[in-house]
Structures are given as C-alpha cells and as structure tokens.
C-alpha cells in the first residue's frame, strides 16, 4: 500500500487540534470551579472582617451575596457589577438595583452555559 507524503502532517495536525479542543473543554469548567473556590474564600474573609475582599488580586469585583437553594442544588456567590468579565465567573448583581441587603428590587444576572 502506498503511503502519501502528506498523511503524517495531516494526522499530526488532527492530533494537535484534538488536544486543543480537549484542553478547552477542561479549561472552562476548571476555571469556573477555581473562581468559585476563590470567591467563597473572599466571602468568608469579608464575613469575618466585615468588609468585602477581592477574590484574586487583580479582580475588579467583590462578592456581595450568596444564593442557596438546597432542593435544586444551587449554591452560588454573587459578584458586584454585571459586566461580561464578572459574568464569566458567576452570577452578578446589577448595580442600579437595590443592594442585596437593602429594601427594594434586587436584580441578579447570570447564564448557565458553564
């Protein structure tokens, strides 16, 4: 059987592409899990010190609330500011609505694709 000179490079390219797709599939859930761990630690620190702490040094947000619903298995920390960057890490509080600990309508935003 005759082997084409381009079969090895094509197979190598498919191998690299497959590895890249696999890494992307692992990266996003791992990032989301790690973010929730860091946000939970910041929430615990803020509760103990009575002040909001950033989940990582370069974060431009802080946790402002925790949403739990045992029956549905929901336990999420809510970040201040409903920007695209913050939404990548969890649900967010829309700043023009009432604060989570105040009277009035509180608006939270999020998505469920990760």
Coordinates of C-alpha atoms in Angstrom, one line a residue:
X1 CA 0.0 0.0 0.0
X2 CA 1.3 3.4 -1.0
X3 CA 1.6 6.0 1.8
X4 CA 1.1 9.6 0.9
X5 CA 3.8 12.1 2.0
X6 CA 1.2 14.4 3.5
X7 CA -0.6 11.8 5.7
X8 CA 1.8 12.2 8.7
X9 CA 1.5 16.0 8.8
X10 CA -2.3 15.8 8.4
X11 CA -2.5 13.2 11.2
X12 CA -0.3 15.4 13.4
X13 CA -2.5 18.4 12.7
X14 CA -5.6 16.5 13.7
X15 CA -3.9 15.3 16.9
X16 CA -2.9 18.8 17.8
X17 CA -6.4 20.1 17.1
X18 CA -8.0 17.3 19.1
X19 CA -5.7 18.0 22.1
X20 CA -6.5 21.7 21.8
X21 CA -10.3 21.0 21.9
X22 CA -9.9 18.7 24.8
X23 CA -7.9 21.3 26.7
X24 CA -10.6 23.9 26.1
X25 CA -13.2 21.5 27.3
X26 CA -11.3 21.0 30.6
X27 CA -10.1 24.7 31.0
X28 CA -13.5 26.3 31.2
X29 CA -15.0 24.1 33.9
X30 CA -11.7 24.2 35.8
X31 CA -11.6 28.0 35.7
X32 CA -15.3 28.2 36.8
X33 CA -14.6 25.8 39.7
X34 CA -11.4 27.6 40.8
X35 CA -13.2 31.0 40.6
X36 CA -16.0 29.8 42.9
X37 CA -13.4 28.5 45.4
X38 CA -11.6 31.9 45.4
X39 CA -14.9 33.8 45.6
X40 CA -16.0 31.6 48.5
X41 CA -12.8 32.4 50.4
X42 CA -13.2 36.1 49.7
X43 CA -16.8 35.8 51.0
X44 CA -15.7 34.1 54.2
X45 CA -12.9 36.7 54.7
X46 CA -15.4 39.5 54.2
X47 CA -17.9 38.0 56.6
X48 CA -15.2 37.7 59.3
X49 CA -13.7 41.2 58.7
X50 CA -16.9 43.0 57.9
X51 CA -15.6 44.2 54.6
X52 CA -15.7 42.9 51.1
X53 CA -12.4 41.4 49.8
X54 CA -11.4 40.8 46.2
X55 CA -11.3 37.1 45.2
X56 CA -7.9 37.5 43.5
X57 CA -5.5 40.4 43.5
X58 CA -6.4 41.8 40.0
X59 CA -10.2 41.3 40.4
X60 CA -12.3 44.4 39.8
X61 CA -15.3 43.0 41.8
X62 CA -16.2 41.6 45.2
X63 CA -18.7 39.0 46.4
X64 CA -21.9 40.8 47.6
X65 CA -24.3 37.9 48.2
X66 CA -24.7 34.2 48.4
X67 CA -27.7 32.4 46.7
X68 CA -28.6 29.0 48.1
X69 CA -31.4 26.7 47.1
X70 CA -30.9 23.2 48.6
X71 CA -33.7 21.4 46.7
X72 CA -32.2 22.5 43.4
X73 CA -28.6 22.1 44.5
X74 CA -27.8 25.8 44.0
X75 CA -25.1 27.5 46.0
X76 CA -23.5 30.4 44.2
X77 CA -21.8 33.6 45.2
X78 CA -22.9 36.8 43.6
X79 CA -20.4 39.3 42.3
X80 CA -20.8 43.1 42.2
X81 CA -21.2 44.6 38.7
X82 CA -22.9 42.9 35.8
X83 CA -20.1 43.1 33.3
X84 CA -19.1 40.4 30.8
X85 CA -15.9 39.8 32.7
X86 CA -17.7 39.2 36.0
X87 CA -20.4 37.1 34.4
X88 CA -17.7 34.7 33.3
X89 CA -17.2 33.7 37.0
X90 CA -20.7 33.5 38.3
X91 CA -24.0 35.4 38.8
X92 CA -23.7 39.2 39.2
X93 CA -25.6 42.0 40.9
X94 CA -26.9 44.8 38.6
X95 CA -25.6 48.0 40.3
X96 CA -28.6 50.2 39.5
X97 CA -30.9 47.8 41.5
X98 CA -31.2 47.7 45.3
X99 CA -28.3 46.2 47.2
X100 CA -28.7 42.6 48.3
X101 CA -29.1 43.7 52.0
X102 CA -31.4 46.6 51.3
X103 CA -35.1 47.0 50.6
X104 CA -36.3 47.1 47.1
X105 CA -36.0 45.1 43.9
X106 CA -32.7 43.3 43.6
X107 CA -31.6 42.3 40.0
X108 CA -29.2 39.5 39.5
X109 CA -27.9 38.3 36.2
X110 CA -26.2 35.2 35.1
X111 CA -26.1 32.4 32.5
X112 CA -26.0 28.7 32.6
X113 CA -23.6 27.6 29.9
X114 CA -20.6 26.8 32.1

